[in-house]
Amino acid sequence: MTRGLHADALTLLRDWTAPDDGQERLRRAYVAHLEEHPDGLSRTCRPSHLTAGALIVSADHREVLLTLHAKAREWYHTGGHCEPGDATLAAAALREGREESGLDRLDLDPVPIQLDRHDVPFCGPAGGGPVHHLDVRFVAVAAADAVHAVSEESLDVAWWPVDALPGTADLPALVERALARLGSRPAGQSSGSSSAAI
């Protein structure tokens, strides 16, 4: 990874205002990880490394585009490892969103909406020990006429209503944070503006 990406991630996370105590603990842990590991965004950094993800929301904020991960066999937001060409964490999230959704027009908010640390048993070589993804999650809005496509990393890609999500445990909280950032509410609830300036 480049020094620029590391510097961007460190600045972003040092300056980010966490929405609650749990997110603040993760923010501090991510910052400490980057301070201790110049390679902290590389998949070769073990046992933990930062990743970037984007929750893609429909133009009317009523649905989210999720990918059925080929290895995990569960529905997730788009995201993955940072690459050498990524200048920022937001750029990495946008690239992953485009690659995994087939959408070329995404409007990504460059401020994270959620941090999540999780174990990834299938990341890295066999017998290499546990791997932890320190995921930095953003929200992106798709164009109204967006047509998605399945990537080689996925078994399927589909729109899900924000009030009828698949069983993946952390999706409701992520979607709630995304809708709050966009200034909208799930279908059927009152909302302010139906669009966001991002």
PDB file of C-alpha atoms in Angstrom, residues 4-142:
ATOM      1  CA  GLY A   4      -0.696   8.265   0.829  1.00  0.00           C
ATOM      2  CA  LEU A   5      -3.408   5.670   1.465  1.00  0.00           C
ATOM      3  CA  HIS A   6      -2.065   4.967   4.951  1.00  0.00           C
ATOM      4  CA  ALA A   7      -1.908   8.702   5.735  1.00  0.00           C
ATOM      5  CA  ASP A   8      -5.432   9.218   4.406  1.00  0.00           C
ATOM      6  CA  ALA A   9      -6.842   6.373   6.497  1.00  0.00           C
ATOM      7  CA  LEU A  10      -5.077   7.581   9.631  1.00  0.00           C
ATOM      8  CA  THR A  11      -6.291  11.166   9.182  1.00  0.00           C
ATOM      9  CA  LEU A  12      -9.812  10.045   8.325  1.00  0.00           C
ATOM     10  CA  LEU A  13     -10.106   7.860  11.411  1.00  0.00           C
ATOM     11  CA  ARG A  14      -8.420  10.331  13.762  1.00  0.00           C
ATOM     12  CA  ASP A  15     -10.900  13.013  12.675  1.00  0.00           C
ATOM     13  CA  TRP A  16     -14.025  10.841  12.444  1.00  0.00           C
ATOM     14  CA  THR A  17     -16.710  11.533  15.064  1.00  0.00           C
ATOM     15  CA  ALA A  18     -18.013   8.165  16.223  1.00  0.00           C
ATOM     16  CA  PRO A  19     -21.786   8.013  16.801  1.00  0.00           C
ATOM     17  CA  ASP A  20     -21.602   5.957  20.011  1.00  0.00           C
ATOM     18  CA  ASP A  21     -19.229   4.430  22.576  1.00  0.00           C
ATOM     19  CA  GLY A  22     -18.850   1.123  20.731  1.00  0.00           C
ATOM     20  CA  GLN A  23     -17.890   2.860  17.507  1.00  0.00           C
ATOM     21  CA  GLU A  24     -15.503   5.120  19.421  1.00  0.00           C
ATOM     22  CA  ARG A  25     -13.702   2.080  20.870  1.00  0.00           C
ATOM     23  CA  LEU A  26     -13.337   0.676  17.360  1.00  0.00           C
ATOM     24  CA  ARG A  27     -12.133   4.036  16.029  1.00  0.00           C
ATOM     25  CA  ARG A  28      -9.391   4.157  18.654  1.00  0.00           C
ATOM     26  CA  ALA A  29      -8.414   0.542  17.939  1.00  0.00           C
ATOM     27  CA  TYR A  30      -8.209   1.239  14.188  1.00  0.00           C
ATOM     28  CA  VAL A  31      -6.055   4.319  14.778  1.00  0.00           C
ATOM     29  CA  ALA A  32      -3.741   2.353  17.098  1.00  0.00           C
ATOM     30  CA  HIS A  33      -3.500  -0.415  14.501  1.00  0.00           C
ATOM     31  CA  LEU A  34      -2.465   2.036  11.778  1.00  0.00           C
ATOM     32  CA  GLU A  35      -0.003   3.791  14.089  1.00  0.00           C
ATOM     33  CA  GLU A  36       1.647   0.452  14.860  1.00  0.00           C
ATOM     34  CA  HIS A  37       1.511  -1.028  11.349  1.00  0.00           C
ATOM     35  CA  PRO A  38       2.682   0.900   8.272  1.00  0.00           C
ATOM     36  CA  ASP A  39       1.234  -2.030   6.276  1.00  0.00           C
ATOM     37  CA  GLY A  40      -2.034  -1.993   8.235  1.00  0.00           C
ATOM     38  CA  LEU A  41      -4.174  -1.707   5.095  1.00  0.00           C
ATOM     39  CA  SER A  42      -2.531  -4.624   3.304  1.00  0.00           C
ATOM     40  CA  ARG A  43      -4.007  -8.124   3.300  1.00  0.00           C
ATOM     41  CA  THR A  44      -0.527  -9.371   4.248  1.00  0.00           C
ATOM     42  CA  CYS A  45      -0.763  -7.589   7.620  1.00  0.00           C
ATOM     43  CA  ARG A  46      -1.700 -10.336  10.075  1.00  0.00           C
ATOM     44  CA  PRO A  47      -3.805 -11.022  11.958  1.00  0.00           C
ATOM     45  CA  SER A  48      -5.676  -7.763  11.236  1.00  0.00           C
ATOM     46  CA  HIS A  49      -5.913  -5.318   8.348  1.00  0.00           C
ATOM     47  CA  LEU A  50      -8.257  -2.537   7.274  1.00  0.00           C
ATOM     48  CA  THR A  51     -10.789  -3.106   4.509  1.00  0.00           C
ATOM     49  CA  ALA A  52     -13.259  -0.737   2.840  1.00  0.00           C
ATOM     50  CA  GLY A  53     -16.907  -1.256   2.009  1.00  0.00           C
ATOM     51  CA  ALA A  54     -19.857   0.573   0.499  1.00  0.00           C
ATOM     52  CA  LEU A  55     -23.518   0.044   1.243  1.00  0.00           C
ATOM     53  CA  ILE A  56     -25.258   0.885  -2.037  1.00  0.00           C
ATOM     54  CA  VAL A  57     -28.651   2.535  -1.601  1.00  0.00           C
ATOM     55  CA  SER A  58     -31.202   3.035  -4.377  1.00  0.00           C
ATOM     56  CA  ALA A  59     -31.895   6.552  -5.621  1.00  0.00           C
ATOM     57  CA  ASP A  60     -35.214   6.616  -3.714  1.00  0.00           C
ATOM     58  CA  HIS A  61     -33.571   5.211  -0.553  1.00  0.00           C
ATOM     59  CA  ARG A  62     -36.065   2.322  -0.413  1.00  0.00           C
ATOM     60  CA  GLU A  63     -33.671  -0.521  -1.272  1.00  0.00           C
ATOM     61  CA  VAL A  64     -30.069  -1.589  -0.792  1.00  0.00           C
ATOM     62  CA  LEU A  65     -28.003  -3.560  -3.277  1.00  0.00           C
ATOM     63  CA  LEU A  66     -26.389  -6.586  -1.640  1.00  0.00           C
ATOM     64  CA  THR A  67     -24.062  -9.274  -2.905  1.00  0.00           C
ATOM     65  CA  LEU A  68     -24.302 -12.969  -2.072  1.00  0.00           C
ATOM     66  CA  HIS A  69     -20.666 -13.625  -1.222  1.00  0.00           C
ATOM     67  CA  ALA A  70     -19.306 -16.700  -3.002  1.00  0.00           C
ATOM     68  CA  LYS A  71     -17.126 -17.874  -0.092  1.00  0.00           C
ATOM     69  CA  ALA A  72     -19.238 -16.815   2.899  1.00  0.00           C
ATOM     70  CA  ARG A  73     -22.542 -17.657   1.172  1.00  0.00           C
ATOM     71  CA  GLU A  74     -24.270 -14.776   2.938  1.00  0.00           C
ATOM     72  CA  TRP A  75     -25.642 -11.420   1.784  1.00  0.00           C
ATOM     73  CA  TYR A  76     -23.352  -8.458   2.423  1.00  0.00           C
ATOM     74  CA  HIS A  77     -22.728  -4.897   1.345  1.00  0.00           C
ATOM     75  CA  THR A  78     -19.969  -4.525  -1.256  1.00  0.00           C
ATOM     76  CA  GLY A  79     -16.402  -4.236  -0.067  1.00  0.00           C
ATOM     77  CA  GLY A  80     -13.020  -5.827   0.303  1.00  0.00           C
ATOM     78  CA  HIS A  81      -9.285  -5.331   0.454  1.00  0.00           C
ATOM     79  CA  CYS A  82      -7.519  -2.109  -0.427  1.00  0.00           C
ATOM     80  CA  GLU A  83      -5.368  -2.198  -3.551  1.00  0.00           C
ATOM     81  CA  PRO A  84      -2.120  -0.362  -4.416  1.00  0.00           C
ATOM     82  CA  GLY A  85      -3.952   1.992  -6.798  1.00  0.00           C
ATOM     83  CA  ASP A  86      -6.408   3.225  -4.144  1.00  0.00           C
ATOM     84  CA  ALA A  87      -5.578   6.780  -3.101  1.00  0.00           C
ATOM     85  CA  THR A  88      -8.047   6.886  -0.201  1.00  0.00           C
ATOM     86  CA  LEU A  89     -10.246   4.553   1.823  1.00  0.00           C
ATOM     87  CA  ALA A  90     -13.286   6.132   0.191  1.00  0.00           C
ATOM     88  CA  ALA A  91     -11.766   5.428  -3.243  1.00  0.00           C
ATOM     89  CA  ALA A  92     -11.207   1.796  -2.242  1.00  0.00           C
ATOM     90  CA  ALA A  93     -14.837   1.494  -1.124  1.00  0.00           C
ATOM     91  CA  LEU A  94     -16.056   3.076  -4.363  1.00  0.00           C
ATOM     92  CA  ARG A  95     -13.882   0.761  -6.485  1.00  0.00           C
ATOM     93  CA  GLU A  96     -15.153  -2.289  -4.600  1.00  0.00           C
ATOM     94  CA  GLY A  97     -18.734  -1.064  -4.969  1.00  0.00           C
ATOM     95  CA  ARG A  98     -18.355  -0.682  -8.710  1.00  0.00           C
ATOM     96  CA  GLU A  99     -16.558  -3.997  -9.175  1.00  0.00           C
ATOM     97  CA  GLU A 100     -18.991  -6.055  -7.140  1.00  0.00           C
ATOM     98  CA  SER A 101     -22.206  -4.401  -8.339  1.00  0.00           C
ATOM     99  CA  GLY A 102     -21.453  -3.714 -11.985  1.00  0.00           C
ATOM    100  CA  LEU A 103     -22.646  -0.123 -11.441  1.00  0.00           C
ATOM    101  CA  ASP A 104     -20.406   2.578 -12.843  1.00  0.00           C
ATOM    102  CA  ARG A 105     -22.362   5.548 -11.457  1.00  0.00           C
ATOM    103  CA  LEU A 106     -22.277   5.674  -7.673  1.00  0.00           C
ATOM    104  CA  ASP A 107     -22.348   8.802  -5.519  1.00  0.00           C
ATOM    105  CA  LEU A 108     -20.265   7.924  -2.459  1.00  0.00           C
ATOM    106  CA  ASP A 109     -20.219   9.946   0.759  1.00  0.00           C
ATOM    107  CA  PRO A 110     -16.500  10.147   1.742  1.00  0.00           C
ATOM    108  CA  VAL A 111     -17.268  10.116   5.489  1.00  0.00           C
ATOM    109  CA  PRO A 112     -17.599   6.635   7.049  1.00  0.00           C
ATOM    110  CA  ILE A 113     -20.946   5.576   8.486  1.00  0.00           C
ATOM    111  CA  GLN A 114     -19.784   2.533  10.474  1.00  0.00           C
ATOM    112  CA  LEU A 115     -16.745   0.557  11.603  1.00  0.00           C
ATOM    113  CA  ASP A 116     -16.916  -3.206  12.059  1.00  0.00           C
ATOM    114  CA  ARG A 117     -14.291  -5.713  13.195  1.00  0.00           C
ATOM    115  CA  HIS A 118     -15.015  -9.308  12.202  1.00  0.00           C
ATOM    116  CA  ASP A 119     -13.237 -12.620  11.774  1.00  0.00           C
ATOM    117  CA  VAL A 120     -12.769 -13.918   8.225  1.00  0.00           C
ATOM    118  CA  PRO A 121     -11.905 -17.636   8.230  1.00  0.00           C
ATOM    119  CA  PHE A 122     -11.457 -17.824   4.453  1.00  0.00           C
ATOM    120  CA  CYS A 123      -9.074 -14.870   4.066  1.00  0.00           C
ATOM    121  CA  GLY A 124      -5.491 -15.853   3.331  1.00  0.00           C
ATOM    122  CA  PRO A 125      -3.631 -19.137   2.975  1.00  0.00           C
ATOM    123  CA  ALA A 126      -4.790 -22.292   4.742  1.00  0.00           C
ATOM    124  CA  GLY A 127      -3.219 -22.777   8.146  1.00  0.00           C
ATOM    125  CA  GLY A 128      -2.260 -19.105   8.372  1.00  0.00           C
ATOM    126  CA  GLY A 129      -4.265 -18.492  11.536  1.00  0.00           C
ATOM    127  CA  PRO A 130      -7.282 -16.251  12.110  1.00  0.00           C
ATOM    128  CA  VAL A 131      -7.686 -13.039  10.117  1.00  0.00           C
ATOM    129  CA  HIS A 132      -9.642 -10.006  11.277  1.00  0.00           C
ATOM    130  CA  HIS A 133     -11.049  -7.401   8.902  1.00  0.00           C
ATOM    131  CA  LEU A 134     -11.203  -3.903  10.327  1.00  0.00           C
ATOM    132  CA  ASP A 135     -13.902  -2.728   7.952  1.00  0.00           C
ATOM    133  CA  VAL A 136     -14.537   0.961   7.261  1.00  0.00           C
ATOM    134  CA  ARG A 137     -18.004   1.329   5.743  1.00  0.00           C
ATOM    135  CA  PHE A 138     -19.365   4.126   3.578  1.00  0.00           C
ATOM    136  CA  VAL A 139     -22.719   4.765   1.889  1.00  0.00           C
ATOM    137  CA  ALA A 140     -23.160   5.213  -1.867  1.00  0.00           C
ATOM    138  CA  VAL A 141     -26.287   6.134  -3.801  1.00  0.00           C
ATOM    139  CA  ALA A 142     -26.976   4.480  -7.154  1.00  0.00           C
TER     140      ALA A 142
END
